[in-house]
CSV table of C-alpha atoms (C1' of nucleotides) in Angstrom, one decimal:
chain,number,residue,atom,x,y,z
A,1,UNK,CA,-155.3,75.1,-31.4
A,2,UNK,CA,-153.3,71.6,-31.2
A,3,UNK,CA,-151.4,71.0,-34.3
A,4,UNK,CA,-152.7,68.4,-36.1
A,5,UNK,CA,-151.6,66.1,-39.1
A,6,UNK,CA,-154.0,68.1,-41.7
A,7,UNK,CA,-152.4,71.0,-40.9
A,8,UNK,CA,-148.7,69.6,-41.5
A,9,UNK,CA,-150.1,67.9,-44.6
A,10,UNK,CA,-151.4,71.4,-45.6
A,11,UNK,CA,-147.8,73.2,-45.2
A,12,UNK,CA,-146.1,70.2,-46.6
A,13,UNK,CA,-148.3,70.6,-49.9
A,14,UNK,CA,-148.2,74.6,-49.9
A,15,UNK,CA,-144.3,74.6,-50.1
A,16,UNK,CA,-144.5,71.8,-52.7
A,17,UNK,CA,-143.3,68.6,-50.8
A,18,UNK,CA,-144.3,65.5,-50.7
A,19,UNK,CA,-146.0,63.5,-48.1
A,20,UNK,CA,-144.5,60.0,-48.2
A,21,UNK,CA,-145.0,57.1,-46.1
A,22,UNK,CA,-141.9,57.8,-43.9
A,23,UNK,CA,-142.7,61.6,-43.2
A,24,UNK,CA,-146.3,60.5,-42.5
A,25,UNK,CA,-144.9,58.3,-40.1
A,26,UNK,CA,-142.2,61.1,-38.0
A,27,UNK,CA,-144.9,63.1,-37.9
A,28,UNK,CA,-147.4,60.5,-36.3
A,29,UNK,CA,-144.5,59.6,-33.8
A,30,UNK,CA,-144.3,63.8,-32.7
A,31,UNK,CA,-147.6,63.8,-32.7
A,32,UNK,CA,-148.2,60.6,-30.3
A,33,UNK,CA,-145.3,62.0,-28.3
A,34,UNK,CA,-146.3,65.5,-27.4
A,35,UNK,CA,-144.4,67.3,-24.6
A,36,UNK,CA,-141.5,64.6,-25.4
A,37,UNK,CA,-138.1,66.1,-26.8
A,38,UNK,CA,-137.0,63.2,-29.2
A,39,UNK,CA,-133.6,63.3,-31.0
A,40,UNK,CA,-133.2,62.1,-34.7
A,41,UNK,CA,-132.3,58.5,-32.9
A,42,UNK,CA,-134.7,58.4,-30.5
A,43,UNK,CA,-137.5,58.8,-33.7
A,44,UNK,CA,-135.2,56.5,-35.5
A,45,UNK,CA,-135.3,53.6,-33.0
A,46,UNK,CA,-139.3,54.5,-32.8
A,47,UNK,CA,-139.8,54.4,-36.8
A,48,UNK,CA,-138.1,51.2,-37.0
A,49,UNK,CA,-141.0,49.4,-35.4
A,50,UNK,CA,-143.1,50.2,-38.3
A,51,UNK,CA,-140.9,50.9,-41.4
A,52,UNK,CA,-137.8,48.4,-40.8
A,53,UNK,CA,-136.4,49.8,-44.0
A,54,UNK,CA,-136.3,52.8,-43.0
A,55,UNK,CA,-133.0,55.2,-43.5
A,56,UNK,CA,-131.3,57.6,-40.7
A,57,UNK,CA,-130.4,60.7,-43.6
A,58,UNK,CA,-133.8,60.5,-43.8
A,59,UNK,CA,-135.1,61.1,-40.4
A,60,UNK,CA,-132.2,64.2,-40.3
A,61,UNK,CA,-133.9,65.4,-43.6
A,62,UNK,CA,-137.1,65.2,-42.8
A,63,UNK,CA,-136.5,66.6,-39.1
A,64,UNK,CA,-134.8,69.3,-40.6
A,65,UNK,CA,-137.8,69.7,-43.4
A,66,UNK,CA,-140.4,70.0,-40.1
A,67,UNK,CA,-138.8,72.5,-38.6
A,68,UNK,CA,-138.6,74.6,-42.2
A,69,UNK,CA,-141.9,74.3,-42.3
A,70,UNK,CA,-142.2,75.1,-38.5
A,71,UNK,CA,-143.6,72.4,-37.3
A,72,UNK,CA,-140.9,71.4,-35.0
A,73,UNK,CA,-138.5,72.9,-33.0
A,74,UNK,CA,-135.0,72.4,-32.3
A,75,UNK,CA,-133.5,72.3,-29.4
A,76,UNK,CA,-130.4,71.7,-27.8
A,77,UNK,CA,-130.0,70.8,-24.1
A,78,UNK,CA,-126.3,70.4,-24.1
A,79,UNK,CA,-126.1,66.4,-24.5
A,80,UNK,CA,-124.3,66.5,-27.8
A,81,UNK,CA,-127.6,66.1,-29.7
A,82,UNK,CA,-130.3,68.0,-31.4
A,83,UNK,CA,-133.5,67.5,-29.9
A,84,UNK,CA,-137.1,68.2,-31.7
A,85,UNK,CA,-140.6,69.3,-30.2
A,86,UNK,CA,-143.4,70.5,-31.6
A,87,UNK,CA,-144.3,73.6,-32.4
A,88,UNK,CA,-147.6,74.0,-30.8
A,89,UNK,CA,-149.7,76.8,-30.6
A,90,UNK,CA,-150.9,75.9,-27.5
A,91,UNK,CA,-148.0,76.1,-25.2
A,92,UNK,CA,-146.2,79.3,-26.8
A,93,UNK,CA,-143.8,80.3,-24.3
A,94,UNK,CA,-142.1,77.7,-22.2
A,95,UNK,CA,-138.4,77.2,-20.4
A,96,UNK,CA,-137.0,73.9,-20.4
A,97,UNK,CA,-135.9,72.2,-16.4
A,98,UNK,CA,-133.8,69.7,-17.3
A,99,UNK,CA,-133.3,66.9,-14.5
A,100,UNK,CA,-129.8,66.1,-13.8
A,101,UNK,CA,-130.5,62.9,-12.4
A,102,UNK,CA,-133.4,61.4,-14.3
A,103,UNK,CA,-132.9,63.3,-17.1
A,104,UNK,CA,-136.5,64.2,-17.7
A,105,UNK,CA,-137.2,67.4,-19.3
A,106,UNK,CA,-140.0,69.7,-18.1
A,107,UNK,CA,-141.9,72.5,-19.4
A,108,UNK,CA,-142.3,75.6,-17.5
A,109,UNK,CA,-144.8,78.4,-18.8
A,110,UNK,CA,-143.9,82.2,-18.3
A,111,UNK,CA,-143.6,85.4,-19.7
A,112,UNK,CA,-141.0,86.8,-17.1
A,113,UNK,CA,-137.6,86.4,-20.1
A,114,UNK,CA,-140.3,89.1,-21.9
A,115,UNK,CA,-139.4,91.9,-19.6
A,116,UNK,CA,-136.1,91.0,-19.3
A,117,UNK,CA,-135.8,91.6,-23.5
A,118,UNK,CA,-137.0,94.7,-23.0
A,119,UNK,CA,-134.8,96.1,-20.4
A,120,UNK,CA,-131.9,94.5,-22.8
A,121,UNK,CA,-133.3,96.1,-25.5
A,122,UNK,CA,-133.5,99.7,-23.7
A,123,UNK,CA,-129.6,98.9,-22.2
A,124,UNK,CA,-127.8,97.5,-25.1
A,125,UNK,CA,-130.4,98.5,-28.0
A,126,UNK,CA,-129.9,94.5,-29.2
A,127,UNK,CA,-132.7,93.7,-30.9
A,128,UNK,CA,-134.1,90.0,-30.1
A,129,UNK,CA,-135.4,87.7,-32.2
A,130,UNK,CA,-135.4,84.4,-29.8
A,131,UNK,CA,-134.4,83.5,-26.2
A,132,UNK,CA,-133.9,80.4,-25.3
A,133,UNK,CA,-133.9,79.7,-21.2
A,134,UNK,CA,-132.7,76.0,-19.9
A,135,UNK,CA,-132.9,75.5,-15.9
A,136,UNK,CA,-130.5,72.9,-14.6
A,137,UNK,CA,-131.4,71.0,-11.4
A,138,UNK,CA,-133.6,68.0,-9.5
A,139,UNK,CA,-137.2,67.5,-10.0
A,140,UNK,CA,-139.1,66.8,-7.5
A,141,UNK,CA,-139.3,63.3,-8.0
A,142,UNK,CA,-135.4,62.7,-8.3
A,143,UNK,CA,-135.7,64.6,-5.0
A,144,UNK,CA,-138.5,62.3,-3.0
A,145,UNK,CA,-136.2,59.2,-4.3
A,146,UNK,CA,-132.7,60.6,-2.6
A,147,UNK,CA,-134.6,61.1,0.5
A,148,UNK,CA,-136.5,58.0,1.6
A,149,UNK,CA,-133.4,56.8,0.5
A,150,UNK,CA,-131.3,58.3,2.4
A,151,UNK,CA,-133.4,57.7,5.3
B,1,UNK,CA,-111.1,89.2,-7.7
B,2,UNK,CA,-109.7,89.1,-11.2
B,3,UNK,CA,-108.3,85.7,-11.5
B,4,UNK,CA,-105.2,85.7,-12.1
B,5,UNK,CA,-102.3,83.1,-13.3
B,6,UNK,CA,-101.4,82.7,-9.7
B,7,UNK,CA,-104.7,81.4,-8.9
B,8,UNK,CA,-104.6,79.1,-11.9
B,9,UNK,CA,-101.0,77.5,-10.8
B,10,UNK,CA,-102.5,77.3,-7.1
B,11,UNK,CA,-104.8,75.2,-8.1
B,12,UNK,CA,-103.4,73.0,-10.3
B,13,UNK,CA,-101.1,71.7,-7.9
B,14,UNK,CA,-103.2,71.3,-5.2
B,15,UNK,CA,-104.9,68.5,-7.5
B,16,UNK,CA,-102.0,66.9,-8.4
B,17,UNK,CA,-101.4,68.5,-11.6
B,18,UNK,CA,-98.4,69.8,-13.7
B,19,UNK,CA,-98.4,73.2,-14.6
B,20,UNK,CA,-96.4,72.5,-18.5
B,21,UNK,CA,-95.7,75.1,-21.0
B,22,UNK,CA,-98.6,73.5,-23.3
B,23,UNK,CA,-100.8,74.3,-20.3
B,24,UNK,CA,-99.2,77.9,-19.3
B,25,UNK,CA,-99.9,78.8,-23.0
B,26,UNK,CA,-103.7,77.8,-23.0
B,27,UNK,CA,-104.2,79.9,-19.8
B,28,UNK,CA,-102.3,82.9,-20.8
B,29,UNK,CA,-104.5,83.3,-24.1
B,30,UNK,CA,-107.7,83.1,-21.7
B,31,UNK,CA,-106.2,85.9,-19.0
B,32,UNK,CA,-105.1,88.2,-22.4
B,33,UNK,CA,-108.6,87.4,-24.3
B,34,UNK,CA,-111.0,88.1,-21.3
B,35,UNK,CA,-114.7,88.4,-22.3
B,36,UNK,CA,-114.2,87.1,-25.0
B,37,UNK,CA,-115.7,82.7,-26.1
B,38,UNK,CA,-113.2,80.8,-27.5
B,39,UNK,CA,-113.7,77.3,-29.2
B,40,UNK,CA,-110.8,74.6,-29.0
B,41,UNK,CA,-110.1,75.4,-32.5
B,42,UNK,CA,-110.0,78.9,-31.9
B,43,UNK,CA,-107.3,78.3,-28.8
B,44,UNK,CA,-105.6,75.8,-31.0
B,45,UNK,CA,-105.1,78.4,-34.2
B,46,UNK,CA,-103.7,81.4,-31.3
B,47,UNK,CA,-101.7,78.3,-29.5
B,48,UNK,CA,-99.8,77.5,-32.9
B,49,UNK,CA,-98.4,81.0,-33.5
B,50,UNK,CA,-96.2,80.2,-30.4
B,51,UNK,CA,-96.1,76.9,-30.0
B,52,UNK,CA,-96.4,75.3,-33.8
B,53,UNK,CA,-95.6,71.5,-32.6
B,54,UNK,CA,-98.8,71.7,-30.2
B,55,UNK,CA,-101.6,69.2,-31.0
B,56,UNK,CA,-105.0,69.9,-30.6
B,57,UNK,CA,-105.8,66.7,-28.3
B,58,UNK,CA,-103.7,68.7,-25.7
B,59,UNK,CA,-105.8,71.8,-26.6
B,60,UNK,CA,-109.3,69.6,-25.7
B,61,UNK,CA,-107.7,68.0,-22.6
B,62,UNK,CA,-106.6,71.2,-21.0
B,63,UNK,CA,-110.0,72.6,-21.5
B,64,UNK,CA,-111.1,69.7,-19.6
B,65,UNK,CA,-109.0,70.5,-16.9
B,66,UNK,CA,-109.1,73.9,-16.4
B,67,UNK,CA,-112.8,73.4,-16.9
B,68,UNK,CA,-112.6,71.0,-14.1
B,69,UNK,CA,-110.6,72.8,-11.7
B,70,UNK,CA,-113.1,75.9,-12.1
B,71,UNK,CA,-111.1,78.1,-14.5
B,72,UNK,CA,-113.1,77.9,-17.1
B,73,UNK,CA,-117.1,77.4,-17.6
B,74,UNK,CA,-118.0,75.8,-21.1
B,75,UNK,CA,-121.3,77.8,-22.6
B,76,UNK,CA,-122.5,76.6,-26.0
B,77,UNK,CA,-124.0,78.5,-28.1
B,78,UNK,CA,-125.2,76.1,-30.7
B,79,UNK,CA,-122.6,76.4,-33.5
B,80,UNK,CA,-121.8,73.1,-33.1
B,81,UNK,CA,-118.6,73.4,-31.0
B,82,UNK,CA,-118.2,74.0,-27.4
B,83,UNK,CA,-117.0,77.8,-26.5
B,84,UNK,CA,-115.5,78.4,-23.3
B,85,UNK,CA,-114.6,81.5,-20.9
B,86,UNK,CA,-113.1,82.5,-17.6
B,87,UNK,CA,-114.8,81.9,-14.7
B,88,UNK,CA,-114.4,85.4,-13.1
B,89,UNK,CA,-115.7,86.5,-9.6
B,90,UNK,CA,-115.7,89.8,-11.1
B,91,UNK,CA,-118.7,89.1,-13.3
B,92,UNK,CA,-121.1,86.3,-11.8
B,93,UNK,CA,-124.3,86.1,-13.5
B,94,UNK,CA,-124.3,87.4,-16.6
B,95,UNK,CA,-126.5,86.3,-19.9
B,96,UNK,CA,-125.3,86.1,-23.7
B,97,UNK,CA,-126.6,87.6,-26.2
B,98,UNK,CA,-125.7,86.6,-29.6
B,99,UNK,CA,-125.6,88.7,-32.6
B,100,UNK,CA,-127.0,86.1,-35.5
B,101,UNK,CA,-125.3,88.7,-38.8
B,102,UNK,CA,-121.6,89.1,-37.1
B,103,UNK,CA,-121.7,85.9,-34.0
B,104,UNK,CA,-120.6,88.7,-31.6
B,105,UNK,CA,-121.2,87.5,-27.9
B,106,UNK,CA,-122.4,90.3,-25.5
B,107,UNK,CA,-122.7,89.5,-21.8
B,108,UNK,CA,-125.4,91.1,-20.2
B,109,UNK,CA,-125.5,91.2,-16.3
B,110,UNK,CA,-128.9,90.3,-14.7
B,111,UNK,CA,-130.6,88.7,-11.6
B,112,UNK,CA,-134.1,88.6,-13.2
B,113,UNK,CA,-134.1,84.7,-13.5
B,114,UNK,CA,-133.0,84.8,-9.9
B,115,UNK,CA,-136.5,85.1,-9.5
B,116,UNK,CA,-137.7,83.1,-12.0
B,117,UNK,CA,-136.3,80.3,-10.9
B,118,UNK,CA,-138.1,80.6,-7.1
B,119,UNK,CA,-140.8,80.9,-9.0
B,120,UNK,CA,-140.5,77.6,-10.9
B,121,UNK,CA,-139.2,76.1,-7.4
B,122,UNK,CA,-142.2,76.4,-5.6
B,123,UNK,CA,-144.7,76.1,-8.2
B,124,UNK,CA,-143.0,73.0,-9.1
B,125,UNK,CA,-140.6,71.6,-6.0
B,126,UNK,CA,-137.8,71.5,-9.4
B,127,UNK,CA,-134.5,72.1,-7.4
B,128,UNK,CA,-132.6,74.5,-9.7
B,129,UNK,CA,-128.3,74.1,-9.5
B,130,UNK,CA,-127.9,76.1,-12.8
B,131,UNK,CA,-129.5,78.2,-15.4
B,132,UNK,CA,-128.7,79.4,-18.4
B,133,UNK,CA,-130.0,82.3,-21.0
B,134,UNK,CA,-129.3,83.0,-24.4
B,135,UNK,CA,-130.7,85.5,-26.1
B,136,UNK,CA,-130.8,86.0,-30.5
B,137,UNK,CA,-130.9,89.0,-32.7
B,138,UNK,CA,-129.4,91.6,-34.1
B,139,UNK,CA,-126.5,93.6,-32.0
B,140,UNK,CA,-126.6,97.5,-32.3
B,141,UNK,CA,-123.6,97.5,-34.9
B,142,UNK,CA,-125.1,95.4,-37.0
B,143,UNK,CA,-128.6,97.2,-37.2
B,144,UNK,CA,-126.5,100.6,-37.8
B,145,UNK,CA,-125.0,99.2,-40.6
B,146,UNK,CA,-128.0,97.3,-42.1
B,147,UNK,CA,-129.8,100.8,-41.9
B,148,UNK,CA,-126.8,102.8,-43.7
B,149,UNK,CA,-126.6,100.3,-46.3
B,150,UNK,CA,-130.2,100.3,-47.1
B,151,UNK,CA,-131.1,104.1,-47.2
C,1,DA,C1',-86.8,58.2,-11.3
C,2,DT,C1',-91.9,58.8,-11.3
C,3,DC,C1',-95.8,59.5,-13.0
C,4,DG,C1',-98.5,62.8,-15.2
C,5,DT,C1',-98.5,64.9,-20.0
C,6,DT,C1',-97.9,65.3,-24.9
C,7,DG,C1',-98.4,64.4,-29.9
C,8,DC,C1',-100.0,61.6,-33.3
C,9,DA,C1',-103.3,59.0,-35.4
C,10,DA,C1',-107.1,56.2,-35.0
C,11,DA,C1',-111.7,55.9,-33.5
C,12,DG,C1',-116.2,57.7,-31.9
C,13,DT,C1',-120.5,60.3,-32.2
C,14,DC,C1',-123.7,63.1,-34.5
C,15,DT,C1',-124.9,65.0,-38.8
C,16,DT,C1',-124.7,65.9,-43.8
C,17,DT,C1',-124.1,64.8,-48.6
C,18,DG,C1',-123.6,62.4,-53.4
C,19,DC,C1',-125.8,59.5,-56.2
C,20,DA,C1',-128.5,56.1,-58.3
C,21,DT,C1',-133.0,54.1,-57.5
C,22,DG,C1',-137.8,54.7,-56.3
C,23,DA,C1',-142.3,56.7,-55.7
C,24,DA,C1',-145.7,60.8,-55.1
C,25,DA,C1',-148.2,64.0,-57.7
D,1,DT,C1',-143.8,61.5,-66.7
D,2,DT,C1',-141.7,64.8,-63.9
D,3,DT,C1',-139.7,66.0,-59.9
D,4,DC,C1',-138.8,65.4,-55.5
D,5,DA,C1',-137.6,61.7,-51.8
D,6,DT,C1',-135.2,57.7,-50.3
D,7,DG,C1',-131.4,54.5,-48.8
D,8,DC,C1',-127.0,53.5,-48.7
D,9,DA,C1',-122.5,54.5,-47.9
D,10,DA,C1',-119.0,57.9,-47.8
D,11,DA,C1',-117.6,62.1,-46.0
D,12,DG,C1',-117.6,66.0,-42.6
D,13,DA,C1',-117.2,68.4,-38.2
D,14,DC,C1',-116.1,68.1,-33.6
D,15,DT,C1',-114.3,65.6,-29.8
D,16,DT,C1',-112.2,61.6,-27.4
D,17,DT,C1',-108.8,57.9,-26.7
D,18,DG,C1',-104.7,54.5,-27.0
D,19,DC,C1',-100.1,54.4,-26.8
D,20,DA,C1',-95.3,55.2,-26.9
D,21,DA,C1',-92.2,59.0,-26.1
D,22,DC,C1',-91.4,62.9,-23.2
D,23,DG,C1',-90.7,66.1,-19.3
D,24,DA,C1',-92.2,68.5,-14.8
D,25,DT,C1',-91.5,67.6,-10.2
DNA sequence: ATCGTTGCAAAGTCTTTGCATGAAA
DNA sequence: TTTCATGCAAAGACTTTGCAACGAT
C-alpha cells in the first residue's frame, strides 16, 4: 500500500509527537513528490512557498523525526548532501542510477544484491543488515541529446 | 601490479607536478597502510608524527591530486567525511562491507553487479561508467563477541 | 630563477544545538 | 496547563580557498 498522510499522522501520534502545521506541510511536499530525492534545502526552498516563516533546524529536525519514524529514507548520492525519499511499501527494493550529466536519479527494481548477501554471508559469515547499491552513468536521455548533437 | 612509489613519482611528473616531502609522506602512509580507508584527518594525525609543522590543507590537496592522477579512489561510507584508498590493479572490483559495532571495512571481491548492471542497461538504455556497493551489518568478530558476552 | 606548493587562517557548506518563545494535546 | 516544537543564531564538523612565504626543479 502507498503511504499516506493518516498513516504518518498515526506513527507520529503512537510515538507521542506532535503534528504541527510545518510537519504537516514536509510531509505533504514528500508525498506530492514521490520518486523525487529532495535534500533538507530543496524541501526548504519548497516549504517557503507556503510557510514563509518557516525555519531550516526545523526541516533537519523534522527530516530526521520522519526517518525515526520510518517514513523517509536517507540517502546519500555522494553530492555532499543528505537526500530523503519515502519509505514506501510499494517499491521495496530499488538501486539508485544516478545521471552524471542531468543529474536525474532513477529507480531500478531487483532482487539480484539478495544473492549476492548470501554468498557474502556463507564467505565472510558478515551478517547484513542493509545494502545500499548506486549506479553511476548516462541515462538514456542525456544519451539521445549528445547524439543529435553531435551529429 | 602492486603499485608502487615508482609508479606514483612517474606520474606526478608527467603532469607537471612536484613530488615534495609533504607529498612523499602522504603516499608512503597509503603504500604501508594498504586495504585499509583512511579519512584526511586520519592521514593528517599519522602525517604529524613525522612531520609536526604539516597543515592539514596540504593533507586535503594531496588527496586531490593523487586522487586525480589515479592513485587513490575516494569511497564514502557515510560518516560524514570522505575515506580514501589505493587504486590497486591487484584488486579491481571489490565491494565494502561495513561492520556498524566496530566501523571495520571488509572488501569483498565480486562480479555479480557486472551483470546487474547489463541488466539495468538494456532494460533501461542507462549507460553505467561506475557502480558502487556497500553493504551493513555485523562483521564475524563482532557477532563472536556479542555471543560470548551474552551467554 | 620559476612556478608550483605549503601553512595559516579565514571562509564555505551542510548540519546540529541551546535557548527562550510558542503552540498542540 | 503541560510538554513538546519552533525559530533564531551560534556552534560544529568537514572541506576549500586566498595569500604570502617557501622550495623542488
Amino acid at each position: 500500500m502507498a503511504l499516506m498522510l493518516k498513516d504518518v499522522y498515526t506513527r507520529l501520534l503512537e510515538r507521542g509527537h506532535k503534528l504541527t502545521p510545518q510537519r504537516w506541510a514536509i510531509i505533504a511536499i514528500f508525498l506530492m513528490n514521490r520518486g523525487r530525492h529532495l535534500s533538507a534545502d530543496d524541501v526548504f526552498a519548497m516549504l517557503r512557498e507556503t510557510h514563509p516563516s518557516n525555519g531550516i533546524a526545523t526541516v533537519y529536525r523534522t527530516l530526521e523525526l520522519l526517518e525515526e519514524i520510518e517514513v523517509l529514507k536517507k540517502v546519500d548520492f555522494g553530492d555532499g548532501r543528505a537526500r530523503y525519499e519515502i519509505r514506501d511499501d510499494d517499491s521495496p527494493h530499488h538501486h539508485h542510477l544516478v545521471c552524471q550529466k542531468c543529474g536525474k536519479i532513477t529507480e531500478f527494481e531487483d532482487d539480484l544484491l539478495i544473492a549476492l548477501e548470501e554468498a557474502i554471508h556463507r564467505k565472510t559469515g558478515f551478517q547484513i543488515t542493509e545494502h545500499v547499491a548506486k549506479f553511476y552513468g548516462v541515462c538514456a536521455e542525456c544519451q539521445q541529446a549528445a547524439e543529435s548533437a553531435s551529429g
